[in-house]
Amino acid sequence: MARLFSLAAISFILLAFQAVAGSSLPVTRSIGAPVGFGAACAKYKWLCGRMAAQQLNDAAGMALLQKVNRAVNGRIIPAEDRPSSGSKDVWSLPVAGRGDCEDYALQKMKDLIEAGFPSNRLALSVVIGPHDQNHVVLIGRTDGGDFVLDNLTSAVKPWRITGYTFLATQDFQSRTGWRVTLAGPRAGEFS
């Protein structure tokens, strides 16, 4: 009987994880891009263009997402934009090995595209992060759902279990556009 209960419990946990992991971020209407995105889009053609890529199965895609997330988090030192740029919100690749959240996300996107991850399966997302501050993460889309690459953790997580409230996300198909997301624990406060 205990063995049957253990098997049932494991099956329930696996099904629950698959239900969480297997979902895409909901998006609705178009919204203006965050300040700084337009300049980054003009500077980095890979950010807003569609790049040819290999077809990756979910296992290979997840392995690549995890590898790049850990590598970028390990080589960049957190730093605010102001000291290096003189401006508060500059979206750029890290400068001298330092950067803030969107710089990490941009570097991860660049590295993934260069490694063959399809650009139309990557998008930046603005979330409410720790301490109720806006935070930028990278979303990697697989057939198994949308996963978050974050500079605050080495774990690549399904979007639903990050604890973040997603506000707006770069359009996966029309890469210069942004869409309202409003998903997560505090989404009701913004609808």
mmCIF file of C-alpha atoms in Angstrom, residues 3 5 19 27 29 41 56 60 64 66 73 78 82 88 98 105 110 115 127 133 139-140 142 166 170 180 185-186 190:
data_model
loop_
_atom_site.group_PDB
_atom_site.id
_atom_site.type_symbol
_atom_site.label_atom_id
_atom_site.label_comp_id
_atom_site.label_asym_id
_atom_site.label_seq_id
_atom_site.Cartn_x
_atom_site.Cartn_y
_atom_site.Cartn_z
ATOM 1 C CA ARG A 3 4.473 1.657 -2.466
ATOM 2 C CA PHE A 5 0.882 5.714 -2.370
ATOM 3 C CA ALA A 19 1.274 21.551 -16.149
ATOM 4 C CA VAL A 27 -0.114 38.130 -23.919
ATOM 5 C CA ARG A 29 -2.601 43.983 -26.642
ATOM 6 C CA CYS A 41 17.274 47.512 -31.136
ATOM 7 C CA LEU A 56 16.475 22.211 -31.356
ATOM 8 C CA ALA A 60 18.922 20.263 -26.331
ATOM 9 C CA LEU A 64 21.556 25.320 -23.951
ATOM 10 C CA GLN A 66 20.836 26.385 -18.682
ATOM 11 C CA ASN A 73 25.668 34.952 -14.620
ATOM 12 C CA PRO A 78 26.234 43.354 -11.173
ATOM 13 C CA ARG A 82 24.654 55.307 -14.102
ATOM 14 C CA LYS A 88 19.956 55.757 -15.551
ATOM 15 C CA ARG A 98 29.657 44.737 -15.595
ATOM 16 C CA ALA A 105 19.408 39.479 -20.546
ATOM 17 C CA LYS A 110 23.139 37.223 -28.026
ATOM 18 C CA ALA A 115 24.814 29.124 -30.364
ATOM 19 C CA VAL A 127 8.646 41.871 -14.439
ATOM 20 C CA GLN A 133 11.305 46.920 -8.522
ATOM 21 C CA ILE A 139 12.290 34.209 -21.775
ATOM 22 C CA GLY A 140 13.296 31.083 -23.677
ATOM 23 C CA THR A 142 10.476 25.565 -25.887
ATOM 24 C CA PHE A 166 5.096 39.729 -15.676
ATOM 25 C CA GLN A 170 8.890 41.483 -26.325
ATOM 26 C CA VAL A 180 1.082 43.355 -22.331
ATOM 27 C CA PRO A 185 0.923 36.888 -8.301
ATOM 28 C CA ARG A 186 0.225 40.639 -8.545
ATOM 29 C CA PHE A 190 -2.610 46.183 -12.964
#
